[in-house]
Amino acid sequence: MYETAIETTPGFRLDDGDPRFTLRSASATSAAVVVDGRGRFELTRQGDGDVWSAVTPGVQVGDTYHLLVDGPSGPRHEFDPTRPLLDPYARGIVATTPDGDGPETSDGQDGAQGDGETDGPDTEPARPRWTSVVVDGGFDWGGVGKPAVPLDRVVVYEANVRTLTAANPAVPEDLRGTYAGVAHESTIAHLRRIGVTTLELLPVQAFDTERWLREAGRENAWGYNTLGFFAPHTGHASAAARAAGADGVLREFKGMVRLLHEAGIQVVLDVVYNHTAEEGLGGPTSSLRGIDGAARYRWSDADTYYDTTGCGNTLDTSVEATADLVVDSLRYWAREVQVDGFRFDLMASLARDADHAFDPAHPLLDRIRSHPDLQDTLVIAEPWDVGPDGWRTGSFGARTLEWNDGFRNTVRKFWLEDIADERRRGAPDTGIGALAGALTGSSGLFGTERGPLSGVNFVTAHDGFTLHDLVSYDGKHNEANGEDNRDGSNDNRSFNHGVEGHTTDRGVRAARGRSMRNLMATVLLSAGVPMITAGDERSRTQHGNNNAYVVSDDLTPVDWSDDEDAESMTEAVATLTRLRAAHPALRPSRFGVPGQTTPSASRMTWYGPDGGPMTAEGWDQPIHRALQYFVESTPEHEPYDRVLVVVHGSGRTRDLVLPTREDVFAYRLAWSSEKHRDHDRHRPAGTVFTAYGPGIHVFDVV
């Protein structure tokens, strides 16, 4: 097994004597780097290992180049000494014109995979191909460092670079849908208003559209199809940055990071190291497959790819060179581009051993968590893949946050499925106990050693319904994807509140708005790290599409128009994040231990609707769907704090008696998911509070 990255990082090095290029391939028999305008440089194998290198005199920043690699033939090899390949360590990747005359200055989005294929005179026009670029990488950070955001104060906002600002009139038209648009003052002002501390961007490493989608005239808009692990995606840069070449794109990206950091906002990248854009066997050979495919991908005994991603291939991280590629890429983005963390797509695939079995102690996981260059980064796992034994939520150990899909499912069921059942059948089939576990940090999943901040709490993400659509559609409507509505999940746990899709019915719209506030409040008031999906605070809709990765920008962007409902939801989110920040009791760092006082944990007392202690019947019976959650902090870094959260999970009106305690004089309603509640007056302990429907109510304690 492997322990540390190789001494000489692959790719071009221009800062240490003569320019030098390094490549890793265990199977190759010869290799060369061809630099446009400089010539061909033959690489020499260093000893008996997999490192190839050559001095490359005259190579400069801005030069474009490709690799030519030869090797043995066989079912696991795709060597072709005439096929131009991308450098896996390229810091810049751009599309060239069809005849290869130079960098293309359009969006670079629709480049081919670099397989060297051209079209004959009687076929459709040749598509551009990708090429690697030598970049400078120098940037004036102006003394701006990474924001130091305590983990208990993190509020994650998951966004696509394009759709976040594509329809925002406050952003100059030429910057909409770009890195510069994300960094625009209006975007940053909005993020600060709603309490976002951490912007998580869908993939921004260079990516490509899958061949079958391109042939159907469609585009991969999300980016989960990585072309290169070091270069920022050209198609997300402004026209001016693209015209300046790969260095211009990188400068715009770094400028975005700097401006977000100046505003105190962290930048986390959604990274896809589990597979590449080379797809399945017979797919486009752009880089690793033509360099050392036998070693870099997982294989079955039948000489077919062992695919745990559903994307055609899976990188084999039990191989030293592949694991080094992942770690070197992370170090590059963390050190030289100054990003604050990473969300790992299908991270279970990265933790499979040489026999393809999931290993929670996988050496790559340990390196990611322990490498000195990554100690100040957030590590967030999507803790599953589609392979055998692939659902691994709770398995990733120290220093790793995990998307908590159990939280998502529990919260959706409680506020949507159960309320729908109550309407249709008179009663739901579950009580309130499961929701209480979600509110308090899913201790059964993460355990005392890891604590509640190991879980990322969410009810929506890029993949699935938006918050608005979750309360507006009973079923998916993915016809626009061109797959006859077969794609996307059928397990949505959604509720349309009586009408499928758009409606002008004021009663239905009001009920949907309350459900949206209930869902969002549960995310932001629960122990754990909350995540908001971009546009949910603006009631963004995808018109029922729950798999909008190929849908055009006119359907999916955040809607920035002047809309009363969107503004109301935005203000609700802003208020909830302020409440979360003001109440350390709602954001414990540790789980409490019975009989002990645990610093930075929270003491919880549960009351039933009558103001008395919660009973077993109250937890379990579907008819009893109300609880009062009195929570106190155990101070370590902040003053003592306490708050009362009241949850009513029924459409029926119910009187609740606010708890009587010796240490409480009164309660003041700080926020309610019911509109037009009286938030100012004090309510003495022991008095009645009437809940008029499903809702969450937060009380300051006097």
XYZ file of C-alpha atoms in Angstrom:
702
model
C 0.000 0.000 0.000
C 0.924 3.638 -0.246
C 1.795 6.204 2.397
C 2.888 9.492 0.836
C 2.677 11.219 -2.509
C 5.648 10.854 -4.837
C 8.420 13.394 -4.459
C 8.124 14.809 -7.975
C 4.584 15.941 -8.643
C 3.490 15.001 -12.174
C 2.769 17.614 -14.797
C 4.903 20.606 -15.766
C 7.282 22.249 -13.320
C 8.719 25.567 -14.466
C 9.897 26.972 -11.137
C 12.944 24.811 -10.418
C 15.726 25.069 -12.994
C 14.980 23.767 -16.471
C 11.313 23.084 -17.242
C 10.464 19.467 -16.611
C 7.471 17.242 -17.298
C 6.578 14.155 -15.271
C 4.013 11.421 -15.920
C 3.022 8.243 -14.107
C 2.209 5.016 -15.967
C 2.973 1.497 -14.813
C 2.010 -0.173 -18.099
C 3.417 2.164 -20.765
C 6.357 1.205 -22.957
C 6.989 4.729 -24.259
C 5.633 8.207 -23.649
C 6.138 11.719 -24.977
C 4.827 15.207 -24.339
C 4.192 17.299 -27.444
C 4.223 21.060 -26.840
C 2.729 23.174 -29.602
C 5.462 25.307 -31.108
C 8.185 23.698 -28.983
C 8.316 20.149 -30.282
C 8.135 16.615 -28.978
C 9.934 15.547 -25.807
C 10.470 11.838 -25.182
C 9.914 10.795 -21.584
C 12.244 8.360 -19.852
C 11.154 5.833 -17.254
C 12.843 6.473 -13.923
C 14.160 3.127 -12.690
C 11.668 0.267 -12.499
C 8.773 2.335 -11.214
C 5.883 4.107 -12.912
C 7.454 7.584 -13.119
C 8.389 8.992 -16.540
C 10.021 12.388 -17.019
C 11.965 14.666 -19.326
C 13.554 18.087 -19.323
C 11.572 20.319 -21.690
C 13.676 23.368 -22.632
C 11.805 26.437 -23.810
C 8.381 25.524 -22.464
C 6.574 28.603 -21.171
C 3.331 29.685 -19.581
C 0.550 29.683 -22.162
C 1.911 26.761 -24.184
C -0.640 24.114 -25.149
C 0.394 20.479 -25.114
C -0.743 16.873 -25.201
C 0.607 13.433 -24.386
C 1.327 10.444 -26.626
C 1.619 7.105 -24.834
C 2.227 3.603 -26.139
C 2.067 0.239 -24.420
C 0.910 -3.352 -24.662
C -2.330 -4.489 -26.265
C -4.990 -6.443 -24.440
C -8.533 -6.187 -23.092
C -7.542 -3.756 -20.317
C -5.291 -1.513 -22.429
C -6.194 1.357 -24.749
C -2.736 2.499 -25.835
C -2.454 4.368 -29.130
C 0.783 6.289 -29.808
C -1.050 8.606 -32.223
C -3.901 9.621 -29.904
C -3.442 13.006 -28.139
C -4.208 12.762 -24.435
C -4.818 15.276 -21.683
C -2.310 15.582 -18.866
C -4.073 14.323 -15.686
C -2.256 17.077 -13.784
C -2.988 19.910 -16.245
C -3.714 23.185 -14.427
C -5.414 24.512 -17.539
C -7.704 22.775 -20.042
C -9.238 24.555 -23.022
C -11.038 23.546 -26.183
C -9.191 23.974 -29.452
C -10.739 24.687 -32.829
C -11.572 21.624 -34.945
C -8.326 21.817 -36.890
C -6.286 22.423 -33.758
C -5.175 25.931 -34.690
C -5.390 27.268 -31.161
C -7.513 27.938 -28.111
C -11.181 28.506 -28.686
C -12.499 31.736 -27.175
C -16.156 30.744 -26.976
C -17.471 29.033 -23.868
C -15.344 25.920 -24.257
C -18.319 23.927 -23.038
C -18.881 21.688 -25.996
C -15.390 20.423 -26.668
C -14.907 16.793 -27.546
C -13.032 14.455 -25.309
C -9.630 14.868 -26.880
C -9.661 11.487 -28.607
C -8.122 12.919 -31.745
C -11.035 11.920 -33.958
C -11.963 14.129 -36.903
C -14.867 14.021 -39.262
C -14.626 13.293 -42.987
C -15.944 15.625 -45.690
C -19.369 13.969 -45.807
C -20.026 13.891 -42.054
C -21.148 16.533 -39.585
C -18.606 19.268 -38.780
C -15.660 18.212 -36.648
C -16.057 19.031 -32.985
C -13.365 20.913 -31.089
C -11.090 18.882 -28.853
C -9.622 19.595 -25.456
C -5.974 20.349 -24.859
C -3.790 20.950 -21.810
C -2.282 24.366 -21.109
C 0.744 25.448 -19.077
C -0.437 28.104 -16.612
C 1.308 30.625 -14.414
C -0.898 30.349 -11.349
C 0.450 33.539 -9.779
C -2.158 35.637 -7.982
C -2.216 38.538 -5.553
C -4.350 37.429 -2.628
C -3.993 40.841 -1.041
C -3.419 39.377 2.380
C -6.888 37.809 2.406
C -6.870 34.489 4.213
C -9.374 31.725 4.711
C -12.282 32.609 7.006
C -12.159 30.857 10.358
C -15.749 29.673 10.755
C -16.336 27.414 13.784
C -17.981 24.206 12.643
C -21.033 24.716 14.846
C -21.706 28.023 13.060
C -21.373 26.665 9.524
C -24.403 27.077 7.263
C -23.801 25.428 3.873
C -25.390 26.726 0.646
C -25.161 24.296 -2.272
C -25.169 26.063 -5.649
C -24.424 25.626 -9.329
C -22.194 28.403 -10.685
C -24.382 28.855 -13.753
C -27.852 28.683 -12.285
C -27.087 30.774 -9.197
C -26.770 34.045 -11.131
C -27.939 33.249 -14.686
C -31.234 35.118 -14.168
C -30.105 37.780 -11.694
C -30.674 41.269 -13.168
C -28.448 42.796 -10.472
C -25.446 41.009 -12.002
C -24.053 42.499 -15.239
C -25.241 40.439 -18.178
C -21.749 39.409 -19.251
C -21.045 38.017 -15.770
C -24.246 36.065 -15.188
C -23.699 32.352 -14.709
C -19.947 32.761 -14.159
C -17.372 32.686 -11.386
C -17.384 36.483 -11.494
C -21.169 36.427 -11.133
C -20.878 34.342 -7.970
C -18.426 36.920 -6.630
C -20.601 39.905 -7.600
C -21.526 42.198 -4.739
C -25.245 41.471 -5.131
C -24.673 37.710 -4.831
C -22.470 38.116 -1.775
C -24.959 40.515 -0.169
C -27.717 37.937 -0.596
C -25.612 35.133 0.879
C -24.759 37.284 3.881
C -28.382 38.309 4.350
C -29.574 34.712 4.655
C -26.735 33.736 6.977
C -24.657 31.583 4.639
C -21.139 30.939 5.928
C -20.071 28.303 3.420
C -20.760 28.236 -0.320
C -20.577 24.710 -1.731
C -20.219 24.770 -5.517
C -21.327 21.919 -7.747
C -18.356 20.567 -9.743
C -16.042 23.259 -11.080
C -13.137 21.009 -12.030
C -13.010 20.757 -15.834
C -15.842 18.507 -16.991
C -17.402 17.306 -20.215
C -20.830 16.316 -21.464
C -21.332 12.582 -21.886
C -21.190 11.429 -25.502
C -24.760 10.088 -25.543
C -26.080 13.401 -24.254
C -24.153 15.395 -26.849
C -25.432 13.152 -29.618
C -28.958 13.872 -28.341
C -28.250 17.592 -28.423
C -28.155 17.900 -24.645
C -25.648 19.143 -22.119
C -24.447 18.053 -18.691
C -25.249 21.161 -16.658
C -24.148 19.872 -13.247
C -20.591 18.779 -14.031
C -20.422 15.302 -12.462
C -18.254 14.058 -15.347
C -14.703 15.133 -14.640
C -12.261 15.750 -17.484
C -9.356 17.048 -15.369
C -8.854 17.250 -11.623
C -6.722 20.408 -11.464
C -8.180 22.853 -14.002
C -11.223 25.053 -13.333
C -14.037 24.512 -15.799
C -13.682 26.957 -18.687
C -17.406 27.095 -19.443
C -18.133 28.751 -16.078
C -15.775 31.661 -16.745
C -16.789 34.983 -18.254
C -16.156 35.669 -21.945
C -13.341 38.053 -21.025
C -11.623 35.426 -18.867
C -11.982 32.770 -21.570
C -10.491 35.131 -24.131
C -7.469 35.518 -21.842
C -6.933 31.757 -21.947
C -6.476 29.219 -19.181
C -4.636 31.699 -16.959
C -7.522 34.133 -17.304
C -9.992 31.460 -16.240
C -7.862 30.539 -13.227
C -7.479 34.200 -12.226
C -11.240 34.707 -12.344
C -11.755 31.638 -10.189
C -9.203 32.799 -7.635
C -10.740 36.269 -7.694
C -14.075 34.720 -6.793
C -12.504 32.888 -3.862
C -10.776 36.047 -2.631
C -13.949 38.177 -2.722
C -15.983 35.507 -0.944
C -13.268 35.208 1.689
C -13.250 38.976 2.168
C -16.953 38.662 2.962
C -16.257 35.895 5.479
C -17.725 33.165 3.276
C -15.954 29.823 2.856
C -15.720 28.054 -0.505
C -16.241 24.284 -0.680
C -15.927 22.349 -3.935
C -18.068 19.368 -4.872
C -15.404 17.036 -6.269
C -15.833 13.923 -8.408
C -12.865 11.596 -7.950
C -14.887 8.387 -8.171
C -15.054 8.255 -11.996
C -13.986 10.220 -15.071
C -15.465 11.467 -18.333
C -13.962 8.485 -20.167
C -17.217 6.616 -19.454
C -17.478 2.846 -20.015
C -15.509 0.625 -22.351
C -15.755 2.050 -25.849
C -16.245 5.538 -24.459
C -14.016 8.526 -25.255
C -10.356 8.012 -24.350
C -9.147 11.419 -23.245
C -6.532 10.821 -20.538
C -6.119 8.087 -17.900
C -7.502 5.260 -20.029
C -4.855 5.907 -22.694
C -2.085 6.456 -20.133
C -2.576 3.455 -17.859
C -6.182 2.270 -17.958
C -5.366 -1.193 -16.678
C -4.107 0.241 -13.394
C -6.264 3.345 -12.942
C -9.731 1.794 -13.211
C -11.471 -1.000 -11.348
C -11.840 -4.208 -13.343
C -13.941 -7.313 -12.988
C -12.589 -10.796 -13.605
C -14.334 -10.695 -16.987
C -12.136 -7.771 -18.115
C -15.011 -5.312 -17.915
C -15.115 -2.261 -15.685
C -16.223 -2.870 -12.107
C -18.528 0.124 -11.839
C -19.770 1.319 -8.447
C -20.730 4.779 -9.707
C -23.302 4.111 -12.420
C -21.257 6.283 -14.763
C -19.401 3.600 -16.719
C -16.136 3.448 -14.783
C -14.712 3.709 -11.279
C -11.215 4.897 -10.405
C -9.173 2.367 -8.430
C -7.986 4.227 -5.347
C -6.235 1.117 -4.016
C -3.551 1.930 -6.617
C -0.855 4.297 -5.349
C -0.761 6.539 -8.429
C -4.536 7.028 -8.396
C -4.639 7.822 -4.685
C -1.750 10.254 -5.165
C -3.679 11.942 -7.963
C -6.609 12.534 -5.601
C -4.471 13.840 -2.746
C -2.308 16.025 -5.016
C -5.433 17.536 -6.549
C -6.905 18.305 -3.123
C -3.633 19.870 -1.983
C -3.519 22.038 -5.093
C -7.015 23.437 -4.607
C -6.522 23.902 -0.862
C -3.108 25.556 -1.017
C -2.818 27.338 -4.349
C -6.472 28.151 -4.965
C -7.251 28.618 -1.265
C -10.543 26.737 -1.171
C -11.837 25.790 2.270
C -13.068 22.270 1.781
C -14.440 19.505 -0.370
C -17.678 17.570 -0.691
C -16.804 14.140 -2.127
C -19.298 12.759 -4.623
C -19.997 9.032 -4.033
C -17.213 8.873 -1.465
C -17.864 5.215 -0.713
C -16.207 4.420 -4.063
C -13.001 6.115 -2.884
C -12.907 3.832 0.147
C -13.011 0.471 -1.643
C -9.982 -1.787 -1.407
C -8.277 -3.873 -4.074
C -11.081 -6.424 -3.824
C -13.684 -3.651 -4.283
C -14.915 -3.960 -0.684
C -15.690 -0.849 1.351
C -13.019 -0.225 4.000
C -13.755 2.462 6.636
C -10.026 2.458 7.428
C -9.007 2.886 3.781
C -5.548 4.518 3.500
C -6.866 7.208 1.153
C -9.469 8.291 3.708
C -6.725 8.523 6.324
C -4.549 10.632 4.029
C -7.409 13.012 3.252
C -8.158 13.457 6.947
C -4.560 13.675 8.171
C -2.455 15.333 5.447
C -0.821 18.515 6.828
C -1.899 20.529 3.781
C -5.539 19.579 4.346
C -5.874 20.134 8.080
C -7.755 23.424 7.652
C -10.243 22.017 5.146
C -13.774 20.726 5.556
C -14.176 17.111 4.460
C -17.785 16.278 3.532
C -18.775 12.830 2.310
C -21.644 11.755 0.163
C -21.458 8.481 2.099
C -22.653 6.019 -0.490
C -22.226 4.687 -4.017
C -24.275 2.292 -6.161
C -22.049 -0.755 -5.676
C -22.518 -3.717 -3.313
C -22.769 -2.660 0.339
C -22.585 0.912 -0.890
C -24.891 2.718 1.551
C -22.407 3.720 4.267
C -23.911 6.680 6.117
C -22.250 6.918 9.526
C -19.126 4.982 8.501
C -16.559 7.632 7.645
C -15.019 8.390 11.006
C -13.265 11.353 12.548
C -12.926 14.718 10.835
C -15.448 13.754 8.164
C -18.896 15.281 7.830
C -21.511 13.131 6.112
C -24.660 13.942 4.198
C -27.399 12.655 6.484
C -29.931 11.077 4.160
C -31.708 9.580 7.167
C -32.439 13.105 8.386
C -33.781 14.032 4.953
C -36.094 11.034 4.795
C -37.361 11.433 8.359
C -38.103 15.131 7.992
C -39.834 14.764 4.624
C -41.983 11.945 5.959
C -43.012 13.830 9.086
C -43.944 17.124 7.424
C -45.197 15.868 4.053
C -46.063 12.161 3.769
C -47.619 12.008 7.226
C -49.630 15.196 6.735
C -50.857 13.839 3.392
C -51.860 10.577 5.094
C -53.709 12.495 7.768
C -55.705 14.296 5.099
C -56.427 11.192 3.067
C -56.875 8.521 5.754
C -57.519 10.487 8.917
C -54.185 9.702 10.566
C -50.519 9.118 9.723
C -48.786 5.867 10.605
C -45.949 7.254 12.766
C -45.520 9.381 15.845
C -43.011 12.085 16.624
C -40.118 10.046 18.028
C -38.098 9.771 14.817
C -38.251 13.533 14.279
C -36.916 14.113 17.791
C -33.882 11.990 16.933
C -33.263 14.095 13.851
C -33.663 17.357 15.787
C -31.024 16.334 18.289
C -28.270 15.287 15.891
C -28.883 11.618 14.951
C -26.816 10.265 17.842
C -27.634 6.680 16.915
C -25.933 7.202 13.580
C -22.799 9.153 14.511
C -22.173 8.161 18.129
C -20.709 9.967 21.108
C -17.140 10.044 19.814
C -18.017 11.843 16.586
C -20.771 14.127 17.807
C -23.709 15.901 16.121
C -21.551 18.043 13.830
C -20.624 14.913 11.886
C -23.968 15.114 10.093
C -24.923 17.508 7.307
C -28.658 18.017 7.646
C -30.664 18.655 4.491
C -34.094 18.078 2.986
C -33.177 19.025 -0.596
C -30.031 18.954 -2.704
C -29.149 19.478 -6.353
C -30.292 15.908 -6.993
C -34.069 15.736 -6.456
C -36.962 18.132 -6.037
C -36.407 21.728 -5.032
C -38.105 22.760 -1.791
C -40.937 24.407 -3.734
C -41.459 21.333 -5.893
C -41.310 19.035 -2.875
C -44.526 20.657 -1.624
C -46.074 21.065 -5.105
C -45.772 17.670 -6.814
C -46.692 14.150 -5.786
C -44.614 12.685 -8.631
C -41.657 13.586 -10.814
C -42.116 15.296 -14.184
C -38.852 14.690 -16.034
C -40.136 14.634 -19.602
C -37.781 17.473 -20.544
C -34.837 15.114 -19.950
C -35.720 13.049 -23.009
C -35.965 9.706 -21.197
C -39.760 9.379 -21.082
C -39.803 10.235 -17.378
C -37.912 7.025 -16.517
C -34.957 8.819 -14.907
C -34.862 10.344 -11.445
C -36.010 8.928 -8.140
C -39.526 7.700 -7.524
C -39.034 7.864 -3.743
C -39.596 11.576 -3.174
C -41.720 11.659 0.007
C -43.387 14.745 -1.395
C -46.922 16.170 -1.086
C -48.651 18.480 -3.566
C -51.208 19.731 -1.001
C -54.137 18.853 -3.235
C -53.091 20.217 -6.633
C -50.299 18.898 -8.867
C -47.999 21.734 -9.856
C -48.775 25.402 -10.311
C -51.972 26.778 -8.831
C -53.564 30.118 -8.043
C -55.581 28.640 -5.177
C -54.686 30.805 -2.186
C -55.397 28.084 0.358
C -53.124 25.583 -1.358
C -50.372 28.183 -1.787
C -50.593 29.122 1.895
C -50.380 25.479 2.983
C -47.384 24.910 0.720
C -45.650 27.972 2.124
C -46.137 26.736 5.685
C -44.758 23.310 4.770
C -41.709 24.922 3.179
C -41.105 26.903 6.353
C -41.525 23.774 8.482
C -38.978 21.868 6.411
C -36.473 24.705 6.341
C -36.882 25.396 10.056
C -36.218 21.762 10.909
C -32.949 21.913 8.977
C -31.813 25.164 10.580
C -32.930 24.429 14.157
C -31.554 20.879 14.405
C -28.213 19.843 15.878
C -25.744 19.217 13.077
C -24.459 21.211 10.100
C -27.348 22.613 8.025
C -27.326 22.726 4.217
C -29.616 24.854 2.047
C -30.004 24.258 -1.685
C -29.600 27.426 -3.750
C -32.921 28.978 -4.618
C -34.962 27.191 -1.970
C -35.039 30.489 -0.124
C -36.477 32.041 -3.314
C -39.113 29.316 -3.851
C -37.219 28.116 -6.924
C -39.067 25.609 -9.093
C -37.936 23.115 -11.711
C -41.575 22.445 -12.609
C -41.500 19.004 -11.058
C -38.211 17.841 -12.575
C -36.228 15.948 -9.948
C -33.199 15.165 -12.126
C -32.488 18.450 -13.893
C -28.834 17.814 -14.759
C -29.511 18.152 -18.500
C -32.157 20.868 -18.372
C -31.527 24.239 -19.993
C -30.953 27.435 -18.042
C -34.446 28.762 -18.694
C -35.923 26.095 -16.401
C -33.493 25.735 -13.511
C -31.955 29.112 -12.444
C -32.640 30.829 -9.157
C -35.499 33.274 -9.741
C -34.490 36.774 -8.649
C -37.690 38.512 -9.763
C -39.665 40.683 -7.349
C -42.017 38.094 -5.860
C -43.894 38.343 -2.558
C -43.728 34.617 -1.785
C -40.019 34.444 -2.582
C -39.279 37.474 -0.436
C -41.279 36.020 2.454
C -39.347 32.751 2.260
C -36.040 34.602 2.045
C -36.836 36.558 5.183
C -37.861 33.353 6.981
C -34.483 31.783 6.182
C -32.646 34.936 7.286
C -34.530 34.939 10.588
C -33.890 31.254 11.200
C -30.143 31.535 10.595
C -30.037 34.513 12.975
C -31.831 32.441 15.615
C -29.402 29.584 15.096
C -26.436 31.937 15.490
C -27.952 33.507 18.620
C -28.663 30.196 20.383
C -25.644 27.943 21.046
C -28.088 25.498 22.633
C -29.327 24.702 19.098
C -25.857 23.938 17.746
C -24.059 21.615 20.196
C -20.633 20.266 19.266
C -20.906 17.135 21.392
C -23.500 14.636 22.462
C -24.245 14.628 26.165
C -23.517 11.612 28.335
C -26.175 10.642 30.907
C -25.113 11.565 34.430
C -22.322 13.855 33.236
C -21.980 17.500 32.291
C -20.435 17.565 28.831
C -19.064 20.949 27.638
C -20.608 22.179 24.344
C -23.352 19.583 24.544
C -26.985 20.462 25.177
C -29.275 19.351 27.983
C -32.659 18.338 26.629
C -35.966 18.170 28.437
C -39.019 16.920 26.581
C -42.568 17.971 27.319
C -45.853 16.792 25.908
C -48.705 18.959 24.652
C -50.089 19.264 28.198
C -46.843 20.799 29.463
C -45.972 17.680 31.456
C -43.083 15.278 30.847
C -43.208 13.436 27.542
C -44.704 9.953 27.847
C -43.911 6.759 25.942
C -47.341 7.022 24.374
C -46.544 10.586 23.324
C -43.436 9.430 21.465
C -44.948 6.513 19.647
C -48.638 7.018 18.967
C -49.461 8.602 15.570
C -52.274 10.605 17.118
C -49.807 12.359 19.462
C -47.713 14.410 17.088
C -46.731 17.311 19.308
C -43.721 17.888 21.511
C -42.002 20.705 23.354
C -38.219 20.615 23.266
C -36.589 22.645 26.050
C -32.877 22.775 25.375
C -30.057 24.314 27.430
C -26.428 24.766 26.502
C -23.533 23.546 28.630
C -21.207 26.507 28.173
C -17.640 26.152 26.953
C -16.988 29.039 24.563
C -20.236 31.016 24.769
C -22.583 32.170 27.566
C -25.307 29.932 28.935
C -28.307 29.744 26.644
C -31.725 28.136 26.564
C -34.610 27.997 24.120
C -37.950 26.246 23.704
C -38.894 24.674 20.367
C -42.515 23.574 19.938
C -43.379 21.117 17.161
C -46.935 20.345 16.091
C -47.162 17.728 13.337
C -50.866 17.698 12.590
C -53.289 19.656 10.445
C -55.703 19.797 13.362
C -55.824 22.788 15.710
C -54.503 21.973 19.174
C -53.980 23.826 22.458
C -50.527 23.311 23.948
C -49.623 24.206 27.538
C -46.224 25.872 27.733
C -44.035 24.057 30.295
C -43.916 25.242 33.886
C -40.409 25.272 35.339
C -38.908 26.867 38.459
C -36.274 28.595 36.341
C -38.718 30.038 33.787
C -40.974 33.064 34.218
C -42.300 33.390 30.660
C -41.745 32.650 27.003
C -41.568 35.052 24.074
C -42.342 33.803 20.577
C -39.233 34.496 18.462
C -40.347 32.802 15.231
C -43.227 30.708 13.958
C -43.848 28.891 10.707
C -47.408 30.159 11.005
C -47.658 33.643 9.555
C -49.050 36.611 11.502
C -48.369 35.267 14.996
C -47.827 37.737 17.828
C -44.067 37.711 18.387
C -43.729 40.451 20.995
C -45.755 39.690 24.097
C -44.583 37.450 26.904
C -46.560 34.298 27.601
C -46.280 33.139 31.234
C -45.226 29.543 31.808
C -48.255 27.288 32.084
C -50.434 29.264 29.695
C -51.991 27.899 26.523
C -50.475 28.346 23.085
C -52.764 27.354 20.230
C -51.249 25.649 17.189
C -53.533 26.060 14.196
C -51.914 23.492 11.940
C -48.600 21.770 11.290
C -45.858 24.083 12.462
C -42.674 24.886 14.380
C -42.534 27.670 16.946
C -39.382 28.984 18.642
C -39.602 30.701 22.029
C -36.983 32.726 23.825
C -37.011 31.891 27.532
C -37.470 34.745 30.007
